[in-house]
PDB file of C-alpha atoms in Angstrom:
ATOM      1  CA  MET A   8      71.058 128.564  67.834  1.00 62.00           C
ATOM      2  CA  PRO A   9      72.325 126.187  70.293  1.00 60.00           C
ATOM      3  CA  PRO A  10      70.518 123.633  71.600  1.00 61.00           C
ATOM      4  CA  PRO A  11      68.550 124.062  75.353  1.00 65.00           C
ATOM      5  CA  ALA A  12      70.379 123.480  78.350  1.00 66.00           C
ATOM      6  CA  GLN A  13      69.477 120.389  79.749  1.00 70.00           C
ATOM      7  CA  PRO A  14      67.823 120.974  83.531  1.00 78.00           C
ATOM      8  CA  LYS A  15      70.677 120.058  86.679  1.00 90.00           C
ATOM      9  CA  LEU A  16      70.067 116.563  87.771  1.00 90.00           C
ATOM     10  CA  LEU A  17      68.301 117.140  91.134  1.00 92.00           C
ATOM     11  CA  ASP A  18      65.673 119.073  89.019  1.00 94.00           C
ATOM     12  CA  GLN A  19      65.574 116.120  86.566  1.00 93.00           C
ATOM     13  CA  VAL A  20      64.580 113.832  89.799  1.00 94.00           C
ATOM     14  CA  ARG A  21      62.153 116.335  91.210  1.00 95.00           C
ATOM     15  CA  GLU A  22      60.654 116.052  87.600  1.00 95.00           C
ATOM     16  CA  ARG A  23      60.431 112.622  87.483  1.00 95.00           C
ATOM     17  CA  ILE A  24      59.104 112.080  90.856  1.00 94.00           C
ATOM     18  CA  ARG A  25      56.426 114.586  90.055  1.00 93.00           C
ATOM     19  CA  THR A  26      55.568 112.767  86.703  1.00 93.00           C
ATOM     20  CA  MET A  27      55.175 109.373  88.376  1.00 92.00           C
ATOM     21  CA  HIS A  28      52.846 110.944  90.863  1.00 90.00           C
ATOM     22  CA  TYR A  29      54.792 110.591  93.993  1.00 90.00           C
ATOM     23  CA  SER A  30      54.211 112.399  97.492  1.00 89.00           C
ATOM     24  CA  ILE A  31      56.332 115.428  98.184  1.00 90.00           C
ATOM     25  CA  ARG A  32      57.797 114.445 101.143  1.00 91.00           C
ATOM     26  CA  THR A  33      59.403 111.419  99.222  1.00 93.00           C
ATOM     27  CA  GLU A  34      60.568 114.009  96.692  1.00 94.00           C
ATOM     28  CA  GLU A  35      62.176 115.959  99.533  1.00 95.00           C
ATOM     29  CA  ALA A  36      63.964 112.885 101.095  1.00 95.00           C
ATOM     30  CA  TYR A  37      65.141 111.120  97.531  1.00 96.00           C
ATOM     31  CA  VAL A  38      66.760 114.916  96.395  1.00 96.00           C
ATOM     32  CA  ASP A  39      67.952 114.985 100.154  1.00 96.00           C
ATOM     33  CA  TRP A  40      69.671 111.635  99.743  1.00 96.00           C
ATOM     34  CA  ILE A  41      70.859 111.830  96.242  1.00 96.00           C
ATOM     35  CA  ARG A  42      72.674 115.545  97.114  1.00 96.00           C
ATOM     36  CA  ARG A  43      74.643 113.675 100.092  1.00 96.00           C
ATOM     37  CA  TYR A  44      75.516 110.989  97.737  1.00 96.00           C
ATOM     38  CA  ILE A  45      76.992 113.629  95.380  1.00 95.00           C
ATOM     39  CA  LEU A  46      78.543 115.565  98.445  1.00 95.00           C
ATOM     40  CA  PHE A  47      79.848 112.323  99.803  1.00 95.00           C
ATOM     41  CA  HIS A  48      81.937 111.905  96.546  1.00 94.00           C
ATOM     42  CA  GLN A  49      83.180 115.356  96.039  1.00 94.00           C
ATOM     43  CA  LYS A  50      80.697 116.172  93.706  1.00 93.00           C
ATOM     44  CA  ARG A  51      80.962 113.980  91.012  1.00 93.00           C
ATOM     45  CA  PRO A  52      78.209 113.143  88.414  1.00 93.00           C
ATOM     46  CA  PRO A  53      76.552 110.199  89.369  1.00 93.00           C
ATOM     47  CA  ALA A  54      76.271 109.110  86.041  1.00 90.00           C
ATOM     48  CA  GLU A  55      80.368 108.676  85.912  1.00 92.00           C
ATOM     49  CA  MET A  56      80.035 107.128  89.298  1.00 90.00           C
ATOM     50  CA  GLY A  57      78.435 103.215  89.600  1.00 86.00           C
ATOM     51  CA  LYS A  58      78.656  99.589  91.992  1.00 86.00           C
ATOM     52  CA  VAL A  59      81.566 100.822  94.316  1.00 88.00           C
ATOM     53  CA  GLU A  60      80.930 104.538  94.447  1.00 92.00           C
ATOM     54  CA  ILE A  61      76.934 103.606  95.968  1.00 90.00           C
ATOM     55  CA  GLU A  62      78.130 100.604  97.770  1.00 88.00           C
ATOM     56  CA  ALA A  63      80.536 102.471  99.399  1.00 91.00           C
ATOM     57  CA  PHE A  64      78.136 105.405 100.245  1.00 93.00           C
ATOM     58  CA  LEU A  65      75.701 102.600 101.708  1.00 90.00           C
ATOM     59  CA  THR A  66      78.152 100.750 103.780  1.00 88.00           C
ATOM     60  CA  HIS A  67      79.626 104.567 105.003  1.00 91.00           C
ATOM     61  CA  LEU A  68      75.840 105.078 106.386  1.00 90.00           C
ATOM     62  CA  ALA A  69      75.497 101.216 107.566  1.00 84.00           C
ATOM     63  CA  VAL A  70      78.744 101.172 109.332  1.00 85.00           C
ATOM     64  CA  LYS A  71      80.406 104.396 110.280  1.00 87.00           C
ATOM     65  CA  ARG A  72      77.527 106.943 110.492  1.00 87.00           C
ATOM     66  CA  GLY A  73      75.519 103.410 112.534  1.00 85.00           C
ATOM     67  CA  VAL A  74      71.835 104.068 110.847  1.00 86.00           C
ATOM     68  CA  ALA A  75      69.068 102.083 110.991  1.00 85.00           C
ATOM     69  CA  ALA A  76      67.248 100.255 108.645  1.00 84.00           C
ATOM     70  CA  SER A  77      65.317 102.444 107.524  1.00 87.00           C
ATOM     71  CA  THR A  78      66.804 104.962 106.890  1.00 90.00           C
ATOM     72  CA  GLN A  79      69.552 103.440 104.876  1.00 90.00           C
ATOM     73  CA  SER A  80      66.794 101.517 103.016  1.00 89.00           C
ATOM     74  CA  GLN A  81      65.207 104.962 102.061  1.00 94.00           C
ATOM     75  CA  ALA A  82      68.469 106.207 100.898  1.00 94.00           C
ATOM     76  CA  LYS A  83      69.260 103.124  98.401  1.00 91.00           C
ATOM     77  CA  ALA A  84      65.746 103.319  96.772  1.00 91.00           C
ATOM     78  CA  ALA A  85      66.266 107.407  96.088  1.00 94.00           C
ATOM     79  CA  LEU A  86      69.471 106.272  95.141  1.00 93.00           C
ATOM     80  CA  LEU A  87      67.748 103.254  92.722  1.00 90.00           C
ATOM     81  CA  PHE A  88      65.465 106.134  91.931  1.00 93.00           C
ATOM     82  CA  LEU A  89      68.039 108.244  90.164  1.00 94.00           C
ATOM     83  CA  TYR A  90      70.130 104.951  88.489  1.00 92.00           C
ATOM     84  CA  GLN A  91      67.009 103.397  87.024  1.00 89.00           C
ATOM     85  CA  LYS A  92      64.038 105.956  86.672  1.00 92.00           C
ATOM     86  CA  VAL A  93      66.296 109.546  85.550  1.00 93.00           C
ATOM     87  CA  LEU A  94      69.693 107.710  84.928  1.00 91.00           C
ATOM     88  CA  LYS A  95      68.791 105.067  82.680  1.00 90.00           C
ATOM     89  CA  GLN A  96      71.074 101.786  84.376  1.00 86.00           C
ATOM     90  CA  GLU A  97      70.328  98.867  85.530  1.00 82.00           C
ATOM     91  CA  VAL A  98      71.375  98.623  89.024  1.00 78.00           C
ATOM     92  CA  ASP A  99      70.731  94.760  89.984  1.00 75.00           C
ATOM     93  CA  TRP A 100      74.115  94.215  91.754  1.00 69.00           C
ATOM     94  CA  LEU A 101      72.730  97.139  94.699  1.00 68.00           C
ATOM     95  CA  LYS A 102      71.100  94.025  96.348  1.00 62.00           C
ATOM     96  CA  ASP A 103      74.404  92.877  97.917  1.00 62.00           C
ATOM     97  CA  VAL A 104      75.359  96.161  99.351  1.00 62.00           C
ATOM     98  CA  VAL A 105      75.811  95.296 103.376  1.00 60.00           C
ATOM     99  CA  ALA A 106      72.496  95.967 105.180  1.00 63.00           C
ATOM    100  CA  ALA A 107      72.509  98.185 108.435  1.00 63.00           C
ATOM    101  CA  LYS A 108      71.061  95.658 111.139  1.00 64.00           C
ATOM    102  CA  GLN A 109      67.332  95.881 111.762  1.00 64.00           C
ATOM    103  CA  PRO A 110      66.666  96.362 115.657  1.00 64.00           C
ATOM    104  CA  GLN A 111      64.585  93.457 117.130  1.00 66.00           C
ATOM    105  CA  ARG A 112      61.485  94.934 118.703  1.00 68.00           C
ATOM    106  CA  LEU A 113      58.369  93.548 119.491  1.00 65.00           C
ATOM    107  CA  PRO A 114      55.508  95.010 118.225  1.00 65.00           C
ATOM    108  CA  THR A 115      53.655  97.425 120.765  1.00 74.00           C
ATOM    109  CA  ASP A 116      49.432  98.056 120.596  1.00 78.00           C
ATOM    110  CA  LEU A 117      48.240 100.203 123.368  1.00 79.00           C
ATOM    111  CA  THR A 118      45.098  98.178 124.590  1.00 83.00           C
ATOM    112  CA  VAL A 119      41.424  99.635 125.403  1.00 82.00           C
ATOM    113  CA  ASP A 120      42.200 100.751 128.633  1.00 86.00           C
ATOM    114  CA  GLU A 121      45.251 102.598 127.469  1.00 87.00           C
ATOM    115  CA  VAL A 122      43.856 104.189 124.737  1.00 83.00           C
ATOM    116  CA  ARG A 123      40.852 105.464 127.094  1.00 84.00           C
ATOM    117  CA  THR A 124      43.488 106.721 129.568  1.00 89.00           C
ATOM    118  CA  LEU A 125      45.516 108.331 126.556  1.00 87.00           C
ATOM    119  CA  LEU A 126      41.892 109.511 125.109  1.00 85.00           C
ATOM    120  CA  ALA A 127      40.717 111.489 128.497  1.00 87.00           C
ATOM    121  CA  ARG A 128      44.096 113.398 129.119  1.00 91.00           C
ATOM    122  CA  LEU A 129      43.674 115.307 125.424  1.00 88.00           C
ATOM    123  CA  GLN A 130      41.904 118.360 125.226  1.00 88.00           C
ATOM    124  CA  GLY A 131      40.026 119.955 121.867  1.00 85.00           C
ATOM    125  CA  LEU A 132      42.465 119.039 118.398  1.00 84.00           C
ATOM    126  CA  HIS A 133      44.520 116.825 119.705  1.00 87.00           C
ATOM    127  CA  TRP A 134      42.360 114.679 121.321  1.00 85.00           C
ATOM    128  CA  LEU A 135      40.231 114.425 117.994  1.00 80.00           C
ATOM    129  CA  ILE A 136      43.324 114.086 115.892  1.00 82.00           C
ATOM    130  CA  ALA A 137      44.079 111.342 118.509  1.00 84.00           C
ATOM    131  CA  SER A 138      40.372 110.050 118.033  1.00 81.00           C
ATOM    132  CA  LEU A 139      40.709 109.765 114.377  1.00 78.00           C
ATOM    133  CA  LEU A 140      44.225 108.271 114.045  1.00 80.00           C
ATOM    134  CA  TYR A 141      42.726 105.268 116.911  1.00 79.00           C
ATOM    135  CA  GLY A 142      39.539 104.541 115.254  1.00 74.00           C
ATOM    136  CA  SER A 143      40.285 105.402 111.487  1.00 73.00           C
ATOM    137  CA  GLY A 144      43.883 104.386 110.676  1.00 75.00           C
ATOM    138  CA  LEU A 145      44.606 107.981 109.283  1.00 78.00           C
ATOM    139  CA  ARG A 146      48.039 108.748 109.236  1.00 80.00           C
ATOM    140  CA  ILE A 147      49.107 111.949 110.771  1.00 82.00           C
ATOM    141  CA  LEU A 148      49.157 114.360 107.909  1.00 81.00           C
ATOM    142  CA  GLU A 149      45.508 113.120 106.659  1.00 81.00           C
ATOM    143  CA  ALA A 150      44.106 113.798 109.515  1.00 82.00           C
ATOM    144  CA  CYS A 151      45.787 117.077 109.749  1.00 83.00           C
ATOM    145  CA  ARG A 152      43.995 118.477 106.427  1.00 82.00           C
ATOM    146  CA  LEU A 153      40.728 116.239 107.080  1.00 82.00           C
ATOM    147  CA  ARG A 154      37.850 118.421 106.403  1.00 84.00           C
ATOM    148  CA  VAL A 155      34.475 118.563 107.647  1.00 84.00           C
ATOM    149  CA  LEU A 156      32.816 117.255 104.293  1.00 86.00           C
ATOM    150  CA  ASP A 157      35.135 114.243 104.628  1.00 86.00           C
ATOM    151  CA  LEU A 158      33.014 112.506 106.670  1.00 81.00           C
ATOM    152  CA  ASN A 159      30.029 110.613 106.636  1.00 83.00           C
ATOM    153  CA  PHE A 160      28.750 109.334 110.451  1.00 78.00           C
ATOM    154  CA  LYS A 161      25.677 108.399 108.371  1.00 83.00           C
ATOM    155  CA  MET A 162      27.575 105.723 106.012  1.00 84.00           C
ATOM    156  CA  HIS A 163      29.904 105.342 108.604  1.00 80.00           C
ATOM    157  CA  LEU A 164      32.837 106.710 106.530  1.00 83.00           C
ATOM    158  CA  LEU A 165      35.711 108.734 106.228  1.00 83.00           C
ATOM    159  CA  THR A 166      37.515 109.945 102.736  1.00 85.00           C
ATOM    160  CA  THR A 167      40.662 111.000 102.918  1.00 83.00           C
ATOM    161  CA  ARG A 168      41.614 112.980  99.659  1.00 79.00           C
ATOM    162  CA  ASN A 169      45.409 113.257  98.252  1.00 73.00           C
ATOM    163  CA  GLY A 170      46.645 111.149 101.155  1.00 66.00           C
ATOM    164  CA  LYS A 171      50.011 109.083 100.423  1.00 66.00           C
ATOM    165  CA  GLY A 172      50.911 108.457  96.636  1.00 67.00           C
ATOM    166  CA  ALA A 173      48.475 111.402  95.521  1.00 69.00           C
ATOM    167  CA  LYS A 174      45.423 108.690  96.294  1.00 76.00           C
ATOM    168  CA  ASP A 175      42.398 108.938  97.716  1.00 82.00           C
ATOM    169  CA  ARG A 176      40.886 106.116 100.163  1.00 83.00           C
ATOM    170  CA  ILE A 177      38.323 105.722 102.324  1.00 84.00           C
ATOM    171  CA  THR A 178      37.901 103.680 105.882  1.00 81.00           C
ATOM    172  CA  MET A 179      35.368 103.052 107.602  1.00 78.00           C
ATOM    173  CA  ILE A 180      34.873 104.892 111.249  1.00 73.00           C
ATOM    174  CA  TYR A 181      33.068 104.302 114.137  1.00 61.00           C
ATOM    175  CA  THR A 182      31.247 106.424 116.657  1.00 57.00           C
ATOM    176  CA  HIS A 183      31.336 105.048 120.089  1.00 50.00           C
ATOM    177  CA  VAL A 184      31.481 106.609 123.904  1.00 38.00           C
ATOM    178  CA  LEU A 185      34.349 104.903 125.496  1.00 40.00           C
ATOM    179  CA  ASN A 186      34.099 106.389 128.965  1.00 40.00           C
ATOM    180  CA  CYS A 187      36.587 109.563 128.304  1.00 46.00           C
ATOM    181  CA  GLY A 188      34.711 111.685 130.197  1.00 46.00           C
ATOM    182  CA  GLY A 189      31.419 111.469 128.369  1.00 48.00           C
ATOM    183  CA  ARG A 190      32.773 111.825 124.690  1.00 51.00           C
ATOM    184  CA  GLY A 191      32.203 110.183 121.913  1.00 51.00           C
ATOM    185  CA  VAL A 192      35.915 108.438 120.707  1.00 49.00           C
ATOM    186  CA  ILE A 193      36.220 107.235 116.779  1.00 49.00           C
ATOM    187  CA  SER A 194      36.819 104.069 117.401  1.00 49.00           C
ATOM    188  CA  PRO A 195      37.157 100.754 114.934  1.00 45.00           C
ATOM    189  CA  LEU A 196      33.979  98.569 114.572  1.00 40.00           C
ATOM    190  CA  ASP A 197      35.189  96.201 116.453  1.00 39.00           C
ATOM    191  CA  HIS A 198      35.272  97.442 119.600  1.00 38.00           C
TER     192      HIS A 198
END
């Protein structure tokens, strides 16, 4: 009896990502970048490629496509994962790849008055989610998945379950009225 066929490369990537408990969004992104990398090199198997091909792909993203630095970093992380975790190859030289230019941006934070104005213009579910994002540091997907039993107003705690990296975490919340049409707003403790 012949040995069972080895799973396709992208299935191996998915299996390894799930074994390491990465998020589904990371899985989707990594598989997409690895697929693009393979297509960029006319469907050559990654095990037959190396430094030259990886550098060519990442440089193409930065120079020809003009992608953002974060986009190129994500592609680089996906290829690192492929070569190190799936193909079991070392790629320490990858740090020498031409990096996409990082834009110079000043951090922007909303003032308390700007938050009041923004929240006063929202209603219903949008208002609730924006209030949670502002006051508890939730990510958007975490706020959308939140359940009533995850809120503990008495202890000022909010529990997010199965968040980024499939982890649970607890954060503090504080209910406070911020002159938003008389509605209570979930806001940080320091306001």
